[in-house]
Short mmCIF file of C-alpha atoms and ligand atoms in Angstrom, two decimals:
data_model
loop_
_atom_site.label_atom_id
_atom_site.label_comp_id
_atom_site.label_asym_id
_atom_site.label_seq_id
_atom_site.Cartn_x
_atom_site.Cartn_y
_atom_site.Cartn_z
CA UNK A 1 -52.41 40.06 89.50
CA UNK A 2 -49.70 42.35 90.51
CA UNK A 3 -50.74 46.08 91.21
CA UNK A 4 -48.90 48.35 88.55
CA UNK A 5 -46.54 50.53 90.31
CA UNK A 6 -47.05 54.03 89.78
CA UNK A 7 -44.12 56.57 89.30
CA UNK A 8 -43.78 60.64 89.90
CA UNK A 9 -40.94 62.15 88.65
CA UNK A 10 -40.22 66.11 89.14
CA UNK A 11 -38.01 67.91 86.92
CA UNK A 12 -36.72 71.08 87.60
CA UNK A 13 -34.16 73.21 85.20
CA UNK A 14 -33.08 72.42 81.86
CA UNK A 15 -33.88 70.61 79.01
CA UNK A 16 -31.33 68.40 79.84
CA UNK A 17 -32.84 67.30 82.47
CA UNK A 18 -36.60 66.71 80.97
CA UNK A 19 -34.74 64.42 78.32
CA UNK A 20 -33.34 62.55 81.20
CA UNK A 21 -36.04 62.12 83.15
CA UNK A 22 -38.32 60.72 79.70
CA UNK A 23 -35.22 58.05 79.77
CA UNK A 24 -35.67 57.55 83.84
CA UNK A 25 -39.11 56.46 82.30
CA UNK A 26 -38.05 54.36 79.62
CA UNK A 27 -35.70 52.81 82.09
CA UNK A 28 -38.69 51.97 84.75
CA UNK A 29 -41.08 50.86 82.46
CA UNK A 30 -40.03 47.34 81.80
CA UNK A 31 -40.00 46.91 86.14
CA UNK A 32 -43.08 47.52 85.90
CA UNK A 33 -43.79 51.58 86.51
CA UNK A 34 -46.49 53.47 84.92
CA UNK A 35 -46.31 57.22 85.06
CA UNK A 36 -48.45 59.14 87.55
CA UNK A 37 -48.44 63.27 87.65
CA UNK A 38 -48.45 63.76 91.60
CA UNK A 39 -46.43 62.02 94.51
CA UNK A 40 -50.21 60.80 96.27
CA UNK A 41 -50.29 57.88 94.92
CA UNK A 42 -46.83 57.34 93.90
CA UNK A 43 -44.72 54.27 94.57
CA UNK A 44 -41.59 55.61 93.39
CA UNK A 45 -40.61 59.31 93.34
CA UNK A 46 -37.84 60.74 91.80
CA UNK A 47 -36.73 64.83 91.97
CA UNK A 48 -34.60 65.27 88.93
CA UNK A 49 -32.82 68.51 90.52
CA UNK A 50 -31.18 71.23 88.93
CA UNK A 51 -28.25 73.13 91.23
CA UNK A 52 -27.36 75.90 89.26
CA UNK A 53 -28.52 78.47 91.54
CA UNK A 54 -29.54 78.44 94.80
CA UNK A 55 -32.81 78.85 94.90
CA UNK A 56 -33.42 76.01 92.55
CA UNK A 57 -31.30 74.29 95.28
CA UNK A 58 -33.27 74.64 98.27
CA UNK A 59 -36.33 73.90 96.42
CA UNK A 60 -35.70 70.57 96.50
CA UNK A 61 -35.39 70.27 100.43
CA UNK A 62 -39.06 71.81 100.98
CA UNK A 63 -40.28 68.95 98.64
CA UNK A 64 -38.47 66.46 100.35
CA UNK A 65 -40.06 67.92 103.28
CA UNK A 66 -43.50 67.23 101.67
CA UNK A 67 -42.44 64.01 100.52
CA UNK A 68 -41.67 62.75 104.10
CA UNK A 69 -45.16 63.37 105.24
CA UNK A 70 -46.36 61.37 102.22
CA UNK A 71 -44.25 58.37 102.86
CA UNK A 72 -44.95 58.10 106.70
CA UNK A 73 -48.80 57.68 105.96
CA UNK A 74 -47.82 54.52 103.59
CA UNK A 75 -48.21 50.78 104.88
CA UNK A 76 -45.96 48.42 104.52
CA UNK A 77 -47.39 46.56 101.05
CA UNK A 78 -47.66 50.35 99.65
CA UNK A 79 -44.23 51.41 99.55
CA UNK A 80 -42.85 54.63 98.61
CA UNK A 81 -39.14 55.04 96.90
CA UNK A 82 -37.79 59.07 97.78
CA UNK A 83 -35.00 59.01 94.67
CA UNK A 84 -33.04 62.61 94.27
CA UNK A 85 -31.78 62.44 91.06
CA UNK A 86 -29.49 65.31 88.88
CA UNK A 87 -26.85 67.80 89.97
CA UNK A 88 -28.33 68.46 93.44
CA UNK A 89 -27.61 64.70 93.87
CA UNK A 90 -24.24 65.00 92.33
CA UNK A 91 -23.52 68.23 93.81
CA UNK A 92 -24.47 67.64 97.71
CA UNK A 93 -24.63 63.70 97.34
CA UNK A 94 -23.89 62.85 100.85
CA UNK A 95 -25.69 65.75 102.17
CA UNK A 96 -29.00 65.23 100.92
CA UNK A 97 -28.47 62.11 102.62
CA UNK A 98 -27.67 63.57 106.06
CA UNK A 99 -30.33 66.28 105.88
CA UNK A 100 -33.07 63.95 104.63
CA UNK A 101 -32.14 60.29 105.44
CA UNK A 102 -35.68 59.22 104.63
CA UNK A 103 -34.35 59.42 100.89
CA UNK A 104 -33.96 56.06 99.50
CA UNK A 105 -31.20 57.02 96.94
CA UNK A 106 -29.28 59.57 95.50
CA UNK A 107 -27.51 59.54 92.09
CA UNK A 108 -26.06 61.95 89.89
CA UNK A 109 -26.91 62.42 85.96
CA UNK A 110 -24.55 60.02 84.41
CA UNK A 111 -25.49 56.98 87.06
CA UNK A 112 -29.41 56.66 85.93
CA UNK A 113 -29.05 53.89 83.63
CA UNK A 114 -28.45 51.28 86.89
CA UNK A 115 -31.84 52.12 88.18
CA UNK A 116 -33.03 48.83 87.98
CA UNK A 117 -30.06 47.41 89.99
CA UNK A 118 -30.43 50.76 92.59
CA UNK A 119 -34.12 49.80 92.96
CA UNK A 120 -32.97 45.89 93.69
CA UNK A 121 -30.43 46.84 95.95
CA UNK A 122 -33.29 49.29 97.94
CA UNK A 123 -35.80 46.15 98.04
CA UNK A 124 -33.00 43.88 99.74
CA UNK A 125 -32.46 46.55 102.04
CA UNK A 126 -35.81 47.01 103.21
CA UNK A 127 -35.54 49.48 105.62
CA UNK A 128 -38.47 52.40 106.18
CA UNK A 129 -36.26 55.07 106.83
CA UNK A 130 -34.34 55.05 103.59
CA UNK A 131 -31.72 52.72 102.07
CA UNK A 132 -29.25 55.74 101.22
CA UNK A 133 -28.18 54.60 97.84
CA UNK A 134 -25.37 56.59 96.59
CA UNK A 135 -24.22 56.64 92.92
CA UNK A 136 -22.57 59.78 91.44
CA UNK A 137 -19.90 58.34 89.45
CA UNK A 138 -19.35 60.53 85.86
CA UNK A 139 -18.46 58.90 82.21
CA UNK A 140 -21.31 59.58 80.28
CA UNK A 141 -20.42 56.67 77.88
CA UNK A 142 -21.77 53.78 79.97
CA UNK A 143 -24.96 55.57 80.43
CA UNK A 144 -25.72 55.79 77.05
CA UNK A 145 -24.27 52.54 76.18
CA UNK A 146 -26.96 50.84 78.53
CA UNK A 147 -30.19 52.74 78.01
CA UNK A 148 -33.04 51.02 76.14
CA UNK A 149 -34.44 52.79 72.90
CA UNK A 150 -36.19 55.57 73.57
CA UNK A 151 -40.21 54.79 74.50
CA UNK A 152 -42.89 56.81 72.40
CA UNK A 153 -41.91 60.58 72.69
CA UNK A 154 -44.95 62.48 74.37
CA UNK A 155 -46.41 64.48 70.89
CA UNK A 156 -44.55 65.58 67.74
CA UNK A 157 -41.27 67.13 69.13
CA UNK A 158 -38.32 65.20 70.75
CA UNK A 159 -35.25 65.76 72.51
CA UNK A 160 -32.31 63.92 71.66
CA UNK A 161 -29.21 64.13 73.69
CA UNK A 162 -25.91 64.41 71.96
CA UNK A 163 -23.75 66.28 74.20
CA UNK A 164 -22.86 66.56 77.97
CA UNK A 165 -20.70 68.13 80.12
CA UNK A 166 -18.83 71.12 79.72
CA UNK A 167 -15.28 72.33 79.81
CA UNK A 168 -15.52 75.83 79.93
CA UNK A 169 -15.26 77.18 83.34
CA UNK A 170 -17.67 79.95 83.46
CA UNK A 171 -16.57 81.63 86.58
CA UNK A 172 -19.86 81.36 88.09
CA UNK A 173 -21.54 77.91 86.83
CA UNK A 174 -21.77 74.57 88.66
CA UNK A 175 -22.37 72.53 85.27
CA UNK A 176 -18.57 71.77 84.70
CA UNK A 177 -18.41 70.35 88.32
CA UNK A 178 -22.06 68.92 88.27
CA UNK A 179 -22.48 67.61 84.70
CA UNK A 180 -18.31 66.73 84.62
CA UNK A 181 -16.27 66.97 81.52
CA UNK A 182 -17.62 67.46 77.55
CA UNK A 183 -18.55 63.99 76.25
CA UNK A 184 -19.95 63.85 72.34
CA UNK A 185 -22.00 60.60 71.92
CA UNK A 186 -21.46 58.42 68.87
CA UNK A 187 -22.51 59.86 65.84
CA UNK A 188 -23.98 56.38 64.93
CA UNK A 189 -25.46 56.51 68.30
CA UNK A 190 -27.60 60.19 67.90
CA UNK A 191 -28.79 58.62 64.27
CA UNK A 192 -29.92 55.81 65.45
CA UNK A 193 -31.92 57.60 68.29
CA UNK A 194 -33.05 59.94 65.64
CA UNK A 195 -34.63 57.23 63.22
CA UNK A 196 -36.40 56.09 66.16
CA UNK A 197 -37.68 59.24 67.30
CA UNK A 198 -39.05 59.64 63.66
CA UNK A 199 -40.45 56.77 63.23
CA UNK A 200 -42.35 57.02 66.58
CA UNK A 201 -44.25 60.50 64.93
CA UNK A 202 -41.44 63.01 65.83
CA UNK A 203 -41.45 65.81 63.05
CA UNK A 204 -39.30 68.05 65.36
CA UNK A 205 -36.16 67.31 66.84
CA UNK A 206 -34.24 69.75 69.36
CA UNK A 207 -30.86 68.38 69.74
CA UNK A 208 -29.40 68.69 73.33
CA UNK A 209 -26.24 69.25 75.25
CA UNK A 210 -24.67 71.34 77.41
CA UNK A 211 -22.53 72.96 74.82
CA UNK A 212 -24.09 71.37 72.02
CA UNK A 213 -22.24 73.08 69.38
CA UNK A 214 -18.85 71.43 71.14
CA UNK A 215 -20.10 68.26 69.59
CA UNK A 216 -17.30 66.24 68.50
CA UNK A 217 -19.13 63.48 67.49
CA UNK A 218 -16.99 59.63 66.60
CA UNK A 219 -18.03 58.84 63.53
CA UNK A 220 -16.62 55.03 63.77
CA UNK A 221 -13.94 55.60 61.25
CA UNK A 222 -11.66 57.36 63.14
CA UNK A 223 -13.20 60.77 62.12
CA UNK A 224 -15.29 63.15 63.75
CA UNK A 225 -18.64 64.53 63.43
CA UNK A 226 -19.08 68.60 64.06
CA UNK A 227 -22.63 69.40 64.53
CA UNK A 228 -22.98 71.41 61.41
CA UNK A 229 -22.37 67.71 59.81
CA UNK A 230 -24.87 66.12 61.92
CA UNK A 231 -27.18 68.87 61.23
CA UNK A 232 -26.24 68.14 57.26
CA UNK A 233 -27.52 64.10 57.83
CA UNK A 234 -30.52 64.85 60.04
CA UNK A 235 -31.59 66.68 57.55
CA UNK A 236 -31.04 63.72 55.16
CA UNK A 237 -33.86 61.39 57.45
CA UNK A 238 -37.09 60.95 55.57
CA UNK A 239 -39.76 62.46 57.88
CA UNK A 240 -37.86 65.22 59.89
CA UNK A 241 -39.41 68.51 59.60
CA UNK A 242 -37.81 70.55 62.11
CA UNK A 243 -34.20 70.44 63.40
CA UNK A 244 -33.00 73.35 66.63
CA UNK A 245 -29.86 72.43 69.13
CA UNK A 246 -29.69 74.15 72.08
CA UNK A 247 -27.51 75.63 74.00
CA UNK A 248 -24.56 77.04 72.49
CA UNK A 249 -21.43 78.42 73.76
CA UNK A 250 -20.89 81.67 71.31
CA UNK A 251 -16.93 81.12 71.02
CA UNK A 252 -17.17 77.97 69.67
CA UNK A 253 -20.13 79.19 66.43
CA UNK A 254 -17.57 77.88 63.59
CA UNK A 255 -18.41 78.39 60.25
CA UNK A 256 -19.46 75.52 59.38
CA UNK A 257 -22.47 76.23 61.77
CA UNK A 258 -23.58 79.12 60.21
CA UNK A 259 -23.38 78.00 56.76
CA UNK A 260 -25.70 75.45 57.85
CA UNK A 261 -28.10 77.74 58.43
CA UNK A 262 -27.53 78.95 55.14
CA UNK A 263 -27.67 75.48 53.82
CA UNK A 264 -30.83 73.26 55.70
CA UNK A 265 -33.79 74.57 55.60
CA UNK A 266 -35.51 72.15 58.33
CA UNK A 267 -32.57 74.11 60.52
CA UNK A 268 -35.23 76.57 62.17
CA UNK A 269 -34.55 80.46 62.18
CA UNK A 270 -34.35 80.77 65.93
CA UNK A 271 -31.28 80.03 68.08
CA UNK A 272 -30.54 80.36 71.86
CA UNK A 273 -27.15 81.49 72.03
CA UNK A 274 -26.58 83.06 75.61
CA UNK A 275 -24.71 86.08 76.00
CA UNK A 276 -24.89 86.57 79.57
CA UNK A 277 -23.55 90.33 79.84
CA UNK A 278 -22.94 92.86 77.16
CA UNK A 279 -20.31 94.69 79.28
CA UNK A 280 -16.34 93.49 77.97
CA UNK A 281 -15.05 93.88 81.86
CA UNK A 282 -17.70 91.24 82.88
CA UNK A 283 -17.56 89.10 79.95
CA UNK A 284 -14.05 88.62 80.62
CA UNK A 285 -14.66 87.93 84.78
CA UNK A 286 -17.21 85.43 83.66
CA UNK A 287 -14.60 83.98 81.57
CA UNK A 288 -16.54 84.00 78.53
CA UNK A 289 -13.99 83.86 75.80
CA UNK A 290 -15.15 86.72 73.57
CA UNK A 291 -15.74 90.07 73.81
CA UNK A 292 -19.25 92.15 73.26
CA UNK A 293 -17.89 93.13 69.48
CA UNK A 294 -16.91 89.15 69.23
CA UNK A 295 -20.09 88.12 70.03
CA UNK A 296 -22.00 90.80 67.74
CA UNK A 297 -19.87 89.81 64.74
CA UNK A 298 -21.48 86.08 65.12
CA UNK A 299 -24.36 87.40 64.74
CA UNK A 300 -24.27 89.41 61.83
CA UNK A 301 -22.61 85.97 60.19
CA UNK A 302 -25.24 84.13 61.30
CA UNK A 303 -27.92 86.60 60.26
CA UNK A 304 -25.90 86.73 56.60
CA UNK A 305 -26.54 83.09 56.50
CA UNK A 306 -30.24 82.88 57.68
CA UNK A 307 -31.73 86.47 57.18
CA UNK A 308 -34.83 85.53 59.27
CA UNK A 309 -33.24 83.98 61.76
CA UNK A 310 -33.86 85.27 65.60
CA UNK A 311 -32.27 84.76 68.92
CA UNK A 312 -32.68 84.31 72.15
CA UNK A 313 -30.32 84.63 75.38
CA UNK A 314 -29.61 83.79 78.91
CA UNK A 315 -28.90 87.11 81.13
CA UNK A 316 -27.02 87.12 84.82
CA UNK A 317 -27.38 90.64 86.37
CA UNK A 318 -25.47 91.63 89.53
CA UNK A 319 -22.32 89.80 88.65
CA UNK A 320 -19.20 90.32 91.35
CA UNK A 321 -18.07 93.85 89.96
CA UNK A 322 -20.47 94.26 87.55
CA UNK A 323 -21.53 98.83 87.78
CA UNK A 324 -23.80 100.84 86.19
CA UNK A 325 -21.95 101.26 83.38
CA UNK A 326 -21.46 97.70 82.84
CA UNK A 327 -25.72 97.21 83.15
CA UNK A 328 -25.94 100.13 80.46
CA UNK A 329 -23.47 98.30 77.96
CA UNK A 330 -26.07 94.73 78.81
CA UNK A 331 -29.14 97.00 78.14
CA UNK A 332 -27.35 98.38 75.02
CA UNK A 333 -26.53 94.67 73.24
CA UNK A 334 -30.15 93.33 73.95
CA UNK A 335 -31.50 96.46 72.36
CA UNK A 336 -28.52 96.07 69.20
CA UNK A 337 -29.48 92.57 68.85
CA UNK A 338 -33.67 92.64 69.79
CA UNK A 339 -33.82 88.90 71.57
CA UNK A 340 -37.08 87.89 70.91
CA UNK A 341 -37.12 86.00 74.11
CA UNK A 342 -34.88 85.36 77.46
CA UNK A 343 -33.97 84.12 80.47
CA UNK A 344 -32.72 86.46 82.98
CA UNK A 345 -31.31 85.89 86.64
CA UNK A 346 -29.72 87.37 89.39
CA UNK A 347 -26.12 85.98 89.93
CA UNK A 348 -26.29 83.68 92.74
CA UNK A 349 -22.65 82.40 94.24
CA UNK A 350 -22.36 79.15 93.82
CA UNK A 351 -20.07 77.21 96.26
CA UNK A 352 -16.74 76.27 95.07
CA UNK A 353 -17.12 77.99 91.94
CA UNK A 354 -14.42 81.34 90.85
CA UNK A 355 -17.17 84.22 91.33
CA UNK A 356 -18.21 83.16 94.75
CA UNK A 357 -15.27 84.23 96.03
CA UNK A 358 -14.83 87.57 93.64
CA UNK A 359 -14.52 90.64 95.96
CA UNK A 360 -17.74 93.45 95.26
CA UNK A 361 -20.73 91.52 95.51
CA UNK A 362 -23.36 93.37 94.05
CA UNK A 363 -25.75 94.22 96.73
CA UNK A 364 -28.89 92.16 96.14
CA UNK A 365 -31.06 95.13 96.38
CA UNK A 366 -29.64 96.76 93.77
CA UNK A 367 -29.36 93.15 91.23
CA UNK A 368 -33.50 92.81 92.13
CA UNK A 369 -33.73 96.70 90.85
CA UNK A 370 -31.34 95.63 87.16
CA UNK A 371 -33.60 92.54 86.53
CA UNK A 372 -36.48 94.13 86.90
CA UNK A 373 -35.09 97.06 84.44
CA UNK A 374 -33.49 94.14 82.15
CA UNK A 375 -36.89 92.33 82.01
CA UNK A 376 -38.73 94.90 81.47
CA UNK A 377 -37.02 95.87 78.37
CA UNK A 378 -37.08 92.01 77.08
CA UNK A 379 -40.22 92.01 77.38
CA UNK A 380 -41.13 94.87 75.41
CA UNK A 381 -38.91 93.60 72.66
CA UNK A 382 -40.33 89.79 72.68
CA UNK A 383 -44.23 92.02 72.61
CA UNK A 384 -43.03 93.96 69.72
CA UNK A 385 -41.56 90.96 67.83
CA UNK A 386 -45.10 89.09 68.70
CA UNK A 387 -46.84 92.13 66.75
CA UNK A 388 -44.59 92.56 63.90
CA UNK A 389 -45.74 89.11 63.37
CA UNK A 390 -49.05 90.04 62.75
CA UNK A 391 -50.67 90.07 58.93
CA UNK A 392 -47.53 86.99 57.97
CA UNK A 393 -47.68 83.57 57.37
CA UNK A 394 -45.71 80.98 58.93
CA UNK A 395 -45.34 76.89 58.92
CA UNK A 396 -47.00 75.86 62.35
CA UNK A 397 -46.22 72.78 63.96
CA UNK A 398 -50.11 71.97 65.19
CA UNK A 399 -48.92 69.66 68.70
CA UNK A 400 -52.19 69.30 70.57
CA UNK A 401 -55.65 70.45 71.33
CA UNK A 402 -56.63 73.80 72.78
CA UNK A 403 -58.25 74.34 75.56
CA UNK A 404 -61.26 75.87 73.62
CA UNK A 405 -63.45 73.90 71.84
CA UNK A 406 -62.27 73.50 68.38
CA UNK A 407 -58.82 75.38 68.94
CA UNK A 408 -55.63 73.83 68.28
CA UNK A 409 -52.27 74.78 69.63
CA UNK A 410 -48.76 74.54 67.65
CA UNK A 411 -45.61 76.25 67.40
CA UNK A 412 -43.78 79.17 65.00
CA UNK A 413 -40.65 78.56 63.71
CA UNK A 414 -39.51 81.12 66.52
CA UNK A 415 -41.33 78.65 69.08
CA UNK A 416 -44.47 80.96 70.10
CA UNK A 417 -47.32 79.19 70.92
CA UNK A 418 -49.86 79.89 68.23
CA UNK A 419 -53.58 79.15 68.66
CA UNK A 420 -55.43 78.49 65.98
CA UNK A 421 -59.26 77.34 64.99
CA UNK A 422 -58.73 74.01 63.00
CA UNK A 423 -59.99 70.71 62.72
CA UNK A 424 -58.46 68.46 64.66
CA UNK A 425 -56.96 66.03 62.00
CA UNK A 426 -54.50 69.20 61.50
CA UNK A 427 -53.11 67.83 64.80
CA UNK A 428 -49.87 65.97 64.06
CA UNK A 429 -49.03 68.41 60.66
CA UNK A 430 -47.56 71.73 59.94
CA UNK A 431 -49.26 74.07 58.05
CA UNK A 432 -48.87 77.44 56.69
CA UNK A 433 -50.93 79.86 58.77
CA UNK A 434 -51.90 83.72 59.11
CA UNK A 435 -50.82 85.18 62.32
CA UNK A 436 -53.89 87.21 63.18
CA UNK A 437 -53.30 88.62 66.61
CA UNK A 438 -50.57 88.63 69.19
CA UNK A 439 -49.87 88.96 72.40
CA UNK A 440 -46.65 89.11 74.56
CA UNK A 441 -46.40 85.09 75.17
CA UNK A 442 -48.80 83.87 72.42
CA UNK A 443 -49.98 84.19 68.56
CA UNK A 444 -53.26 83.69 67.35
CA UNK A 445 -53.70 82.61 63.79
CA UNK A 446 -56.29 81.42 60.59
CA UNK A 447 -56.05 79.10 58.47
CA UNK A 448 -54.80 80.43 54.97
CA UNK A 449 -58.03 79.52 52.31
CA UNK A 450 -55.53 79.26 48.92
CA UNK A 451 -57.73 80.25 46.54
CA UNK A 452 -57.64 77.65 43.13
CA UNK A 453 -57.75 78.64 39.91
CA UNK A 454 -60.27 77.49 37.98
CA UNK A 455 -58.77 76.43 34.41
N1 5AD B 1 -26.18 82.65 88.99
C1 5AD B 1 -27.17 83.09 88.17
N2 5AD B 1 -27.42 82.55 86.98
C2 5AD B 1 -26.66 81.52 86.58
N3 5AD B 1 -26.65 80.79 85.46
C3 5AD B 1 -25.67 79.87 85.54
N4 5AD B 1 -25.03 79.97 86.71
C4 5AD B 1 -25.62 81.01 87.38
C5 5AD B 1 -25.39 81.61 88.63
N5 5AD B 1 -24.42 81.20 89.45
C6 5AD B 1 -27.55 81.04 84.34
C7 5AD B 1 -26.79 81.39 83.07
C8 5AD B 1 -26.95 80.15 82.24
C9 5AD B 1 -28.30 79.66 82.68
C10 5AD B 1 -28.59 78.24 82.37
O1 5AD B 1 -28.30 79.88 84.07
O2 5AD B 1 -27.43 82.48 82.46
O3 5AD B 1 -26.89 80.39 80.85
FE1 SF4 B 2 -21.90 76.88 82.64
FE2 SF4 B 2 -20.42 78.40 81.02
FE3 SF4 B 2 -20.43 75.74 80.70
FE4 SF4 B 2 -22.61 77.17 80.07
S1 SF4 B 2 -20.60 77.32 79.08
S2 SF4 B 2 -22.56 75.25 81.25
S3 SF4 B 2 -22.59 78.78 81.61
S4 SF4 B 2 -19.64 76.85 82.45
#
């Protein structure tokens, strides 16, 4: 009998890129790979990188570096495949190559669907010190057109990828070089993926893409699909609970996406809608495409529509120009608007993009002293939020097993981990539950006793 192979993949960044490394899976299985969770034993590993600032970058050459040491110990009959996959591979393609030629192949985002033929193509090469298999080639069609259906999903909440790419030209992101330009998949396509995700136990589904709410979906007729409308038929499937879509690009919030907030109640109150800065100068260097009073005015529509609904943001501090005044204005809209949670960086120039070549570069002393003002003051919010919570009831997604006996652990509508005493057939259900205590990155809750009446 034939050893199973074992496979590591690493994901760093988005979302994006943890739904594409589940299909990297679903692609490897039928050749054979089982999944592993460390490079030790691993006969295949694959980095699925993330380049949208530099840090995340460089990460991936100290695990290459770890990697190496790894594959030199193997023997012959014990192989082990170095992949680097995702927009470090697109990005720096032939680079990674140079700088690590022990790394069997390289390939971008779009490419991942010809594993099978990449991994062929390695075997016939045979060499030890890496095949250097290049493929960053873009349409996001083909890919999707030749991935297999989607393998179990790991618990009761899926991603499904409808959108990639993006056209907007933030002055300081990668992603419109890196992920190439905005492709919609078939709307026929996402429900198909959908059904199967449902009828494989998902009760939650967060929809994907890079600017999800550019989703311009064919709908086989010679029409189009918004994502309000697919939002409208998801809603339709027997067996979803929960429907989010993440991220969004604020300009493009029509109003057919806010009335279906209004309008689907599996649509869950919480949205990640990034703002970036709250200062109109810097907006406008970032090329955003609205202004702070633009953005606020979404918003309030939004919150008209879904009165409980809550958001969440992305934050870049020290951006080329960006002064004092401009940080006050960023303070100022996360304190209007009371994100209950964030993401917050420190620009980082990005080669080849606008801002890298901007004139007053914030000193990086100075960016390190914002963030740490910035976070501080999200945090406080998303701690407050957590304790308003307290004493209200909310439908909890219960996902998995705590790690105290007889605990279970879900999610809120607003996606904070909630622990919860409960026996374990609650696993797998939602339930209505009383938040009992909070803290600033968890709930704790009890299960509501409904008391009958007795006729
Ligand atoms: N520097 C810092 N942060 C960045 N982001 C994108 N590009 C950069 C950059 N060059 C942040 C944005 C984006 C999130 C995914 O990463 O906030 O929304
Ligand atoms: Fe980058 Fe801007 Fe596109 Fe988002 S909208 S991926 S930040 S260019």
């Amino acid at each position: 009998m034939t050893k199973a192979k074992k496979l590591f993949i690493k994901t760093y960044g988005c979302q994006m890129n943890v739904y594409d490394s589940s299909r990297m899976e679903d692609v490897l299985k039928p050749l054979g790979y089982e999944t592993t969770d460390g490079p030790d034993d691993a006969n295949m590993v694959i980095l699925n990188t993330c380049h949208i600032r530099e840090k995340a970058s460089e990460k991936v050459y100290s695990e290459l570096g770890r990697l190496k040491k790894i594959k030199k110990k193997r023997s012959e009959n014990d192989e082990m495949i170095i992949a680097v996959a995702g927009c470090v591979a697109q990005a720096e393609g032939e680079e990674i190559s140079r700088r690590a030629p022990y790394v069997d192949m390289v390939f971008g985002p779009q490419t991942y669907h010809n594993l099978p033929e990449m991994l062929a193509k390695a075997h016939r090469a045979g060499d030890e010190t890496g095949r250097g298999i290049l493929m960053t080639d873009f349409p996001a069609e083909d890919k999707f057109d030749h991935l297999p259906d989607p393998v179990k999903p790991e618990g009761y909440t899926a991603f499904l990828s409808i959108q990639e790419g993006c056209d907007k030209f933030c002055t300081y992101c990668v992603v419109p070089y890196t992920r190439g330009a905005e492709y919609s998949r078939p709307a026929a396509q996402v429900m198909k993926e959908a059904r199967q995700l449902i009828a494989q136990g998902a009760l939650e589904i967060t929809l994907l893409g890079q600017n999800v709410n550019a989703y311009h979906g064919d709908d086989g007729h010679g029409g189009e699909w918004t994502l309000g409308r697919l939002i409208r038929e998801l809603a339709d499937l027997d067996g979803l609970e929960r429907i989010r879509y993440t991220t969004s690009y604020p300009a493009e919030v029509d109003d057919d996406l806010i009335s279906a907030h209004a309008d689907v109640p599996q649509l869950m109150p919480y949205l990640h809608l990034p703002v970036q800065a709250g200062s109109n100068r810097v907006l406008a260097a970032m090329n955003r495409n609205h202004t702070r009073e633009q953005y606020l005015e979404i918003i309030a529509k939004l919150k008209a529509a879904r009165p409980d609904l809550a958001l969440s943001s992305d934050f870049i501090v020290g951006f080329p120009g960006e002064n004092e005044r401009d940080f006050e204005d960023t303070l100022d809209i996360i304190r209007q608007v009371g994100f209950i949670q964030a993401f917050s960086f420190v620009y980082s120039a990005r080669p080849g993009t606008p801002a890298a070549a901007m004139d007053l570069q914030v000193d990086k002393v100075v960016a390190n002293e914002r963030l740490q003002i910035l976070q501080k003051l999200l945090m406080d919010i998303q701690t407050q939020f957590n304790e308003d919570c307290v004493g209200r009831e909310f439908p909890i997604l219960l996902e998995r097993v705590g790690r105290k006996p007889g605990q279970l652990v879900g999610r809120s509508p607003y996606m904070q981990p909630v622990h919860v005493e409960a026996p374990l057939d609650f696993v797998g259900q939602i339930h209505d539950l009383k938040i009992i205590s909070a803290r600033p990155n968890s709930l704790g809750a009890q299960i509501i006793h409904k008391v009958r009446n007795s006729a």
